[in-house]
Coordinates of C-alpha atoms in Angstrom, one line a residue:
M400 CA 105.8 162.3 87.6
A401 CA 102.1 163.1 88.1
T402 CA 101.3 159.3 87.8
H403 CA 104.0 158.5 90.4
M404 CA 102.5 161.1 92.8
S405 CA 99.0 159.8 92.4
R406 CA 100.3 156.2 93.2
C407 CA 102.0 157.5 96.3
R408 CA 98.8 159.2 97.5
N409 CA 97.0 155.8 97.2
L410 CA 99.5 154.2 99.6
S411 CA 98.8 154.0 103.3
R412 CA 100.7 156.2 105.8
F413 CA 102.7 153.1 106.9
Q414 CA 103.6 152.1 103.4
R415 CA 104.8 155.7 102.6
F416 CA 106.8 155.6 105.9
G417 CA 108.4 152.3 104.9
I418 CA 109.4 153.7 101.4
A419 CA 110.9 156.8 102.9
A420 CA 112.8 154.9 105.5
Y421 CA 114.2 152.5 102.8
R422 CA 115.3 155.5 100.7
K423 CA 116.9 157.2 103.7
Y424 CA 118.9 154.2 104.8
S425 CA 119.7 152.8 101.4
S426 CA 121.1 156.1 100.1
G427 CA 124.0 155.6 102.5
S428 CA 124.1 159.2 103.7
R429 CA 123.6 158.6 107.4
Y430 CA 124.1 154.8 107.8
P431 CA 126.5 153.6 105.2
N432 CA 127.1 150.2 106.8
I433 CA 123.6 149.2 107.8
S434 CA 122.8 145.5 107.8
L435 CA 119.3 143.9 107.4
S436 CA 120.3 141.1 109.8
A437 CA 120.9 143.6 112.7
P438 CA 118.0 145.5 114.5
L439 CA 117.2 148.8 112.9
P440 CA 118.1 151.9 115.0
G441 CA 115.3 153.7 116.7
I442 CA 112.9 150.7 116.5
P443 CA 111.8 149.0 119.7
K444 CA 112.8 145.4 120.3
P445 CA 110.0 143.0 119.2
V446 CA 108.3 140.9 121.9
F447 CA 107.2 137.4 120.6
A448 CA 104.5 135.2 122.1
S449 CA 105.9 132.1 123.8
V450 CA 104.5 128.7 124.5
D451 CA 103.9 128.3 128.3
G452 CA 104.8 124.6 128.5
Q453 CA 102.9 121.6 127.3
E454 CA 100.3 121.5 130.1
K455 CA 97.5 122.8 127.8
Y456 CA 98.0 119.9 125.3
E457 CA 98.5 117.0 127.6
T458 CA 95.8 114.4 128.0
K459 CA 93.9 114.8 131.2
I460 CA 92.2 111.8 132.8
T461 CA 89.7 111.7 135.6
V462 CA 88.1 108.5 137.1
L463 CA 84.6 109.0 138.4
E464 CA 83.2 107.2 141.5
N465 CA 81.4 104.5 139.3
G466 CA 84.7 103.6 137.5
L467 CA 84.1 105.5 134.3
K468 CA 87.2 107.2 132.9
V469 CA 87.0 110.7 131.4
A470 CA 89.9 111.6 129.1
S471 CA 90.3 114.8 127.2
Q472 CA 92.8 116.6 124.9
N473 CA 92.5 120.3 124.3
K474 CA 92.8 121.4 120.7
F475 CA 92.1 124.9 119.2
G476 CA 88.9 125.2 117.2
Q477 CA 85.2 125.7 117.6
F478 CA 84.4 122.0 116.9
C479 CA 85.0 119.0 119.1
T480 CA 84.8 115.2 118.9
V481 CA 83.4 113.4 121.9
G482 CA 82.5 109.8 122.3
I483 CA 82.2 106.7 124.5
L484 CA 84.5 103.8 123.9
V485 CA 83.5 100.4 125.4
N486 CA 85.8 97.4 126.0
S487 CA 83.6 95.0 124.1
G488 CA 83.8 93.5 120.6
S489 CA 83.5 90.3 118.7
R490 CA 86.3 88.7 120.8
H491 CA 83.9 88.6 123.8
E492 CA 81.2 86.6 122.0
A493 CA 82.4 83.1 123.0
K494 CA 79.3 82.4 125.2
Y495 CA 76.9 84.1 122.8
P496 CA 75.8 83.7 119.1
S497 CA 78.5 85.3 116.9
G498 CA 77.6 88.7 115.4
I499 CA 76.2 90.6 118.4
A500 CA 78.9 93.3 118.0
H501 CA 77.9 93.6 114.3
F502 CA 74.3 94.1 115.3
V503 CA 75.1 96.6 118.0
E504 CA 77.1 98.7 115.5
K505 CA 74.1 98.8 113.1
L506 CA 71.6 99.5 115.8
A507 CA 73.6 102.4 117.3
F508 CA 71.9 105.9 117.4
S509 CA 68.5 104.4 116.7
S510 CA 65.5 105.3 118.9
T511 CA 66.2 105.8 122.6
A512 CA 64.3 106.7 125.8
Q513 CA 64.7 110.4 125.0
Y514 CA 64.6 110.3 121.1
G515 CA 61.8 108.6 119.2
S516 CA 63.8 107.8 116.1
K517 CA 67.2 108.1 114.4
D518 CA 65.9 111.1 112.5
E519 CA 65.3 113.0 115.8
I520 CA 68.9 112.3 116.9
L521 CA 70.2 113.6 113.6
L522 CA 68.0 116.7 113.7
T523 CA 69.2 117.4 117.3
L524 CA 72.8 117.1 116.1
E525 CA 72.3 119.3 113.1
K526 CA 71.4 122.2 115.3
H527 CA 75.0 122.1 116.5
G528 CA 76.5 121.2 113.1
G529 CA 77.1 117.6 114.3
I530 CA 77.4 114.1 112.9
C531 CA 77.5 110.7 114.7
D532 CA 78.9 107.3 114.0
C533 CA 79.5 103.9 115.6
Q534 CA 82.3 101.5 114.8
T535 CA 83.0 98.1 116.3
S536 CA 86.3 96.2 116.0
R537 CA 87.4 92.9 117.5
D538 CA 88.0 94.4 121.0
T539 CA 86.4 97.9 121.1
T540 CA 83.1 99.6 120.3
I541 CA 83.2 103.3 119.6
Y542 CA 80.3 105.7 119.7
A543 CA 81.4 109.2 118.5
V544 CA 79.9 112.6 117.8
S545 CA 81.6 115.6 116.2
A546 CA 79.8 118.9 116.8
E547 CA 80.3 122.5 117.9
V548 CA 81.9 123.0 121.3
K549 CA 78.9 125.0 122.6
G550 CA 76.7 121.9 122.1
L551 CA 78.8 119.7 124.5
D552 CA 76.0 119.3 127.0
T553 CA 73.5 118.1 124.4
V554 CA 76.2 115.8 122.8
V555 CA 77.0 114.0 126.1
S556 CA 73.3 113.7 127.0
L557 CA 72.7 112.1 123.6
L558 CA 75.7 109.7 123.9
S559 CA 74.5 108.6 127.3
D560 CA 71.1 107.9 125.9
A561 CA 72.3 106.1 122.8
V562 CA 74.7 103.8 124.7
L563 CA 72.6 103.1 127.9
Q564 CA 69.0 103.6 126.8
P565 CA 68.4 102.2 123.3
R566 CA 64.9 100.9 122.7
L567 CA 65.9 98.1 120.4
L568 CA 62.4 97.9 118.8
D569 CA 61.4 94.8 116.8
D570 CA 61.2 96.7 113.5
E571 CA 64.7 98.2 114.1
I572 CA 66.1 94.7 114.8
E573 CA 64.4 93.4 111.6
M574 CA 65.9 96.3 109.5
T575 CA 69.3 95.5 111.0
R576 CA 69.0 91.9 110.0
M577 CA 68.4 93.1 106.4
A578 CA 71.4 95.4 106.6
V579 CA 73.6 92.6 107.9
R580 CA 72.5 90.2 105.2
F581 CA 73.2 92.8 102.5
E582 CA 76.7 93.5 104.0
L583 CA 77.5 89.7 104.0
E584 CA 76.5 89.5 100.3
D585 CA 78.6 92.6 99.5
L586 CA 81.6 91.1 101.4
N587 CA 81.6 88.1 99.1
M588 CA 81.0 90.0 95.9
R589 CA 83.3 93.1 96.1
P590 CA 86.4 93.2 94.0
D591 CA 88.6 94.1 97.0
P592 CA 89.0 90.9 99.0
E593 CA 90.9 92.6 101.9
P594 CA 88.1 92.5 104.6
L595 CA 87.3 88.8 103.8
L596 CA 91.0 87.8 103.9
T597 CA 91.5 89.6 107.2
E598 CA 88.5 87.6 108.6
M599 CA 90.1 84.4 107.3
I600 CA 93.6 85.0 108.6
H601 CA 92.3 85.8 112.1
A602 CA 90.2 82.6 112.0
A603 CA 93.3 80.6 111.0
A604 CA 95.7 82.3 113.5
Y605 CA 93.3 82.1 116.5
R606 CA 91.1 79.1 115.7
G607 CA 87.8 79.3 117.6
N608 CA 88.9 81.8 120.3
T609 CA 88.9 85.5 121.1
V610 CA 90.2 87.6 118.2
G611 CA 89.7 84.5 115.9
L612 CA 85.9 84.7 116.4
P613 CA 84.1 86.3 113.4
R614 CA 83.8 90.1 113.3
F615 CA 80.9 89.9 110.8
C616 CA 77.7 88.1 111.8
P617 CA 77.6 84.6 110.2
A618 CA 74.6 84.1 108.0
D619 CA 73.2 81.2 110.1
T620 CA 73.0 83.3 113.3
V621 CA 71.3 86.4 111.8
D622 CA 67.8 85.2 112.9
T623 CA 68.8 84.1 116.3
I624 CA 69.9 87.5 117.6
D625 CA 67.0 89.3 119.3
K626 CA 66.4 91.9 122.0
Q627 CA 66.8 89.3 124.8
V628 CA 70.2 88.1 123.5
L629 CA 71.4 91.7 123.0
H630 CA 70.3 92.7 126.5
S631 CA 72.1 89.7 128.0
Y632 CA 75.3 90.7 126.3
L633 CA 75.1 94.4 127.0
R634 CA 74.3 93.8 130.7
N635 CA 77.7 92.1 131.1
Y636 CA 79.9 94.3 128.9
Y637 CA 78.4 97.8 129.0
C638 CA 79.3 98.7 132.6
P639 CA 81.1 102.0 133.6
E640 CA 84.5 100.4 134.5
R641 CA 84.7 99.1 130.9
M642 CA 84.0 102.5 129.4
V643 CA 85.9 105.7 128.6
L644 CA 84.3 109.1 127.8
A645 CA 86.9 110.8 125.5
G646 CA 86.8 114.3 124.1
V647 CA 89.1 116.4 121.9
G648 CA 88.8 120.1 121.5
I649 CA 87.1 120.8 124.8
E650 CA 88.0 121.8 128.4
H651 CA 88.5 118.9 130.7
E652 CA 86.5 120.4 133.5
Q653 CA 83.5 120.9 131.2
L654 CA 83.6 117.2 130.1
V655 CA 83.9 115.9 133.6
E656 CA 80.9 118.1 134.6
C657 CA 78.8 116.7 131.8
A658 CA 79.9 113.1 132.6
R659 CA 78.8 113.5 136.3
K660 CA 75.5 115.0 135.1
Y661 CA 74.6 112.3 132.5
L662 CA 76.7 109.2 133.1
L663 CA 77.5 109.0 136.9
D664 CA 74.1 107.8 138.1
A665 CA 72.6 106.7 134.7
K666 CA 70.7 103.4 134.9
P667 CA 70.9 101.2 131.7
V668 CA 67.7 100.0 130.2
W669 CA 68.8 96.3 130.6
G670 CA 69.4 96.7 134.3
T671 CA 72.6 95.7 136.2
S672 CA 73.8 92.3 137.2
A673 CA 75.4 91.6 140.6
V674 CA 78.2 89.6 139.0
A675 CA 79.2 90.5 135.4
N676 CA 79.8 87.3 133.4
V677 CA 82.7 88.8 131.4
D678 CA 85.0 86.7 129.2
L679 CA 88.5 87.3 130.3
S680 CA 90.1 84.7 128.0
L681 CA 93.6 85.5 126.6
A682 CA 94.1 85.1 122.9
Q683 CA 95.6 81.6 122.1
Y684 CA 97.6 81.7 118.9
T685 CA 97.1 78.4 117.1
G686 CA 98.3 78.9 113.5
G687 CA 96.6 76.9 110.7
I688 CA 95.0 77.4 107.3
V689 CA 91.6 78.6 106.1
K690 CA 90.9 78.1 102.4
M691 CA 88.0 79.3 100.3
E692 CA 87.7 78.0 96.7
K693 CA 86.0 80.7 94.7
D694 CA 85.6 81.6 91.1
M695 CA 87.2 85.1 90.8
S696 CA 87.1 85.3 87.0
D697 CA 84.0 87.6 86.9
V698 CA 84.6 89.6 90.1
S699 CA 85.0 92.9 88.2
L700 CA 83.6 93.0 84.7
G701 CA 83.6 96.1 82.5
P702 CA 85.8 97.7 79.8
T703 CA 88.9 97.1 81.9
P704 CA 88.1 94.0 84.0
I705 CA 90.4 92.9 86.9
P706 CA 92.1 89.7 85.8
E707 CA 91.4 86.5 87.7
L708 CA 93.6 86.4 90.8
T709 CA 94.3 84.1 93.7
H710 CA 94.8 85.8 97.0
I711 CA 97.2 84.4 99.7
M712 CA 97.8 85.9 103.1
I713 CA 100.5 84.4 105.3
G714 CA 100.9 85.6 108.9
L715 CA 103.0 84.9 112.0
E716 CA 102.5 85.8 115.7
S717 CA 104.0 89.2 116.6
C718 CA 103.2 90.8 120.0
S719 CA 100.5 92.8 121.9
F720 CA 100.5 96.6 121.8
L721 CA 101.3 96.6 125.5
E722 CA 104.7 95.0 125.0
D723 CA 108.0 96.9 124.3
D724 CA 108.5 95.0 121.1
F725 CA 105.4 96.6 119.6
I726 CA 107.4 99.6 118.3
P727 CA 110.1 97.4 116.5
F728 CA 107.3 95.4 114.9
A729 CA 105.7 98.6 113.7
V730 CA 109.0 99.7 112.2
L731 CA 109.4 96.2 110.6
N732 CA 105.9 96.5 109.1
M733 CA 106.8 99.9 107.6
M734 CA 110.1 98.5 106.3
M735 CA 108.2 95.7 104.5
G736 CA 105.6 98.1 103.1
G737 CA 104.4 97.1 99.7
G738 CA 101.2 97.9 97.8
G739 CA 99.6 97.3 94.4
S740 CA 101.7 96.9 91.2
F741 CA 100.0 100.0 89.7
S742 CA 100.7 102.4 92.6
A743 CA 102.5 105.5 91.6
G744 CA 104.7 107.9 93.5
G745 CA 108.0 108.1 95.3
P746 CA 109.4 107.2 98.7
G747 CA 106.3 108.6 100.4
K748 CA 104.2 105.9 98.7
G749 CA 106.5 103.1 99.8
M750 CA 108.3 102.5 96.5
F751 CA 111.5 101.9 98.4
T752 CA 110.1 99.3 100.8
R753 CA 111.2 95.7 100.6
L754 CA 108.0 94.3 99.1
Y755 CA 108.4 96.8 96.2
L756 CA 112.1 96.4 95.6
N757 CA 112.3 92.6 96.1
V758 CA 108.9 91.5 94.9
L759 CA 106.9 93.8 92.7
N760 CA 109.9 95.3 90.9
R761 CA 111.4 91.8 90.1
H762 CA 108.2 89.8 89.4
H763 CA 106.0 91.6 86.9
W764 CA 103.2 89.0 87.2
M765 CA 102.7 89.8 90.9
Y766 CA 99.6 92.0 91.2
N767 CA 99.9 93.0 94.9
A768 CA 102.2 92.4 97.9
T769 CA 101.4 94.3 101.1
S770 CA 102.4 93.9 104.7
Y771 CA 99.9 94.4 107.6
H772 CA 100.3 94.4 111.4
H773 CA 97.3 93.6 113.6
S774 CA 97.9 94.1 117.3
Y775 CA 95.7 93.5 120.4
E776 CA 96.1 93.7 124.1
D777 CA 97.3 90.1 124.4
S778 CA 98.6 89.1 121.0
G779 CA 99.4 90.3 117.5
L780 CA 99.7 89.2 113.9
L781 CA 102.2 90.3 111.2
C782 CA 101.1 89.2 107.7
I783 CA 101.8 89.6 104.0
H784 CA 99.0 89.6 101.5
A785 CA 99.9 88.7 97.9
S786 CA 97.9 88.1 94.7
A787 CA 98.7 86.7 91.3
D788 CA 97.5 84.6 88.5
P789 CA 96.2 81.2 89.8
R790 CA 98.9 79.3 87.7
Q791 CA 101.7 81.0 89.6
V792 CA 100.4 80.5 93.2
R793 CA 103.2 78.1 94.2
E794 CA 105.9 80.5 93.0
M795 CA 104.1 83.5 94.7
V796 CA 104.0 81.6 98.1
E797 CA 107.7 80.8 97.8
I798 CA 108.5 84.5 97.2
I799 CA 106.6 85.5 100.3
T800 CA 108.2 82.8 102.5
R801 CA 111.6 83.9 101.3
E802 CA 110.8 87.5 102.3
F803 CA 109.8 86.3 105.8
I804 CA 113.2 84.5 106.1
Q805 CA 115.1 87.5 104.8
M806 CA 113.6 89.7 107.5
T807 CA 116.1 88.0 109.9
G808 CA 119.0 89.5 107.9
S809 CA 120.6 92.7 109.1
A810 CA 118.6 95.8 108.0
G811 CA 120.6 98.5 106.2
E812 CA 121.2 101.8 108.0
M813 CA 119.5 103.8 105.3
E814 CA 116.6 101.4 104.9
L815 CA 116.0 101.4 108.7
E816 CA 116.2 105.2 109.0
R817 CA 113.8 105.6 106.1
A818 CA 111.3 103.2 107.7
K819 CA 111.5 105.0 111.1
T820 CA 111.1 108.4 109.5
Q821 CA 108.2 107.2 107.4
L822 CA 106.5 105.7 110.6
K823 CA 107.0 109.0 112.5
S824 CA 105.7 111.2 109.7
M825 CA 102.7 108.9 109.3
L826 CA 102.0 109.0 113.0
M827 CA 102.3 112.8 113.2
M828 CA 100.3 113.5 110.0
N829 CA 97.4 111.2 111.2
L830 CA 97.4 113.0 114.6
E831 CA 96.7 116.3 112.8
S832 CA 93.1 115.0 112.5
R833 CA 90.7 115.6 115.4
P834 CA 88.8 112.3 115.1
V835 CA 92.1 110.3 114.9
I836 CA 93.3 112.1 118.1
F837 CA 90.0 111.2 119.7
E838 CA 90.4 107.5 118.9
D839 CA 94.0 107.4 120.0
V840 CA 93.2 109.1 123.3
G841 CA 90.2 106.8 123.9
R842 CA 91.9 103.5 122.9
Q843 CA 95.1 104.2 124.9
V844 CA 93.1 105.2 128.1
L845 CA 90.8 102.2 127.7
S846 CA 93.6 99.7 127.5
T847 CA 96.3 101.2 129.8
G848 CA 94.6 103.9 131.9
K849 CA 97.0 106.6 130.5
R850 CA 98.3 108.0 127.1
K851 CA 101.7 108.1 125.6
L852 CA 102.0 111.4 123.8
P853 CA 103.2 111.6 120.1
H854 CA 106.7 112.9 121.0
E855 CA 107.2 109.9 123.4
L856 CA 106.2 107.5 120.7
C857 CA 108.6 109.3 118.2
D858 CA 111.5 108.9 120.8
L859 CA 110.7 105.1 121.1
I860 CA 110.7 104.8 117.2
S861 CA 114.0 106.7 117.0
N862 CA 115.6 104.2 119.5
V863 CA 114.8 101.1 117.4
T864 CA 118.0 99.4 116.1
A865 CA 118.8 96.8 113.5
S866 CA 119.4 94.3 116.3
D867 CA 115.9 94.9 117.6
I868 CA 114.5 94.1 114.2
K869 CA 116.5 90.9 114.0
R870 CA 115.5 89.9 117.5
V871 CA 111.7 90.3 117.0
T872 CA 111.8 88.6 113.6
T873 CA 113.7 85.6 114.9
K874 CA 111.2 85.3 117.7
M875 CA 108.3 85.7 115.2
L876 CA 109.6 82.9 112.9
R877 CA 109.4 80.4 115.8
S878 CA 105.6 80.5 115.6
K879 CA 103.4 78.3 113.3
P880 CA 102.2 80.1 110.2
A881 CA 98.6 81.2 109.7
V882 CA 97.5 81.0 106.1
A883 CA 94.4 82.3 104.3
A884 CA 93.8 81.4 100.7
L885 CA 91.0 82.7 98.4
G886 CA 90.3 81.9 94.7
D887 CA 91.5 79.1 92.4
L888 CA 93.7 77.0 94.8
T889 CA 94.8 74.2 92.4
E890 CA 98.5 75.2 92.7
L891 CA 98.5 76.1 96.4
P892 CA 101.2 74.2 98.3
S893 CA 100.2 72.2 101.3
Y894 CA 100.3 73.8 104.8
E895 CA 103.1 71.5 105.8
H896 CA 105.2 72.7 102.9
I897 CA 104.6 76.3 103.8
Q898 CA 105.6 75.5 107.4
A899 CA 108.7 73.7 106.2
A900 CA 109.7 76.7 104.0
L901 CA 109.4 79.1 107.0
S902 CA 111.6 76.8 109.1
S903 CA 114.3 76.5 106.4
K904 CA 117.3 78.8 105.9
D905 CA 116.4 80.2 102.5
G906 CA 112.5 80.1 102.7
R907 CA 112.2 77.7 99.7
L908 CA 109.4 75.3 99.4
P909 CA 110.2 71.5 99.3
R910 CA 110.7 70.4 95.7
M911 CA 107.9 68.4 94.2
Y912 CA 108.4 65.9 91.4
R913 CA 105.6 64.9 89.2
L914 CA 105.4 62.5 86.3
F915 CA 102.6 64.4 84.7
R916 CA 101.7 68.1 84.9

């Protein structure tokens, strides 16, 4: 009894009140029929906080007098991600040596008019807990900084300097040449051939134009790119109307104020040209084949070496991300899914997708089968990457062409719903991350001038039907195939045979009869 009393003394006044109330009401003396689902007598009605509409979380966009777009998305937290996106990339290098965008990426956040070196920039950012990065793709260059919200003024000032006032010193350009050469060597030596195959499939699909131009600087042009070439390119493409200042986790008015202060009247170091010589070419899908014979037997040595594999990627033209068919193609890509033969997990890892069920589960010798969808503002490419032993390349190609033909069949209700749910969950989970929201806001505003919110995209995904999948697939199969092949290609079927298989009803390759094997 004494122990019990001492325990009660240690309880707070509110805890003792709760115990007393429980005993009183549970004893059944005064309230024999009391229910926990009904409000307790004598206790005031609770008042809950309510969400006052979505206006706080919508993307706000302002266009400044010089044409620069400022876009922001508010997000709770003391850190923000702010950056400048430029409508320039490797697709715009038709009139220049290939590889300028690759050089620009490596030279980003080096010395500027305001900062003497990259170290100075990093030290300035460290005061606000910040980091910086630059990434280039085929159509966009992104300069981004993540830092504390209270350092916004410094961040926008630094971004303006890094984008418009880089010094591009000779020793910096020479260091960049070394970094580019190293990256090219690494690209050809790494066990994962994905980046190389992606380059090859684009070169095959869009031969010699726009998104088919190399994203990585070719070895023979590394020495030709200098300060003069870079300035000539930047003068044409780094103009305000081709830029977006995007921010996530900050107030829109603050960002607009900083943009007016540092970007409205900023003069770039390369000067301005009266008439910008901008390449406005539309992507011309050509189809075709790019082959690279390569010894893959020693690509990954060690106690458990990767076996020698031949990698094949077959693609067909899809659509641009501005078209209505983009969403059905995204669902189709999710439905195909796929992955490596050693992936583990359940439905969340794609084990119920077609490339797992129809390919990897049935053909034990297939090492990998994965679907990819690349989409740009004027074209797109849906492709399947597969890898297997060099002796089984012909059979592997036939399996992939059959999968393309079977896409035109009617999709099962459960299969379609699973793909749609998976796509929505992937979209929403990715948009939990602040840098991903930043990139989504920036890219959408750069290409369309507005942003579709996640719930709008989810509604569009929900509305996709089996007939939509059949329609876009039938349209896709009318295009010529693009083929990329890497490794031992002795057993690779001819391009004409692959094209014939994709034009047939069952996707089978034409039979070959040999007297001797």
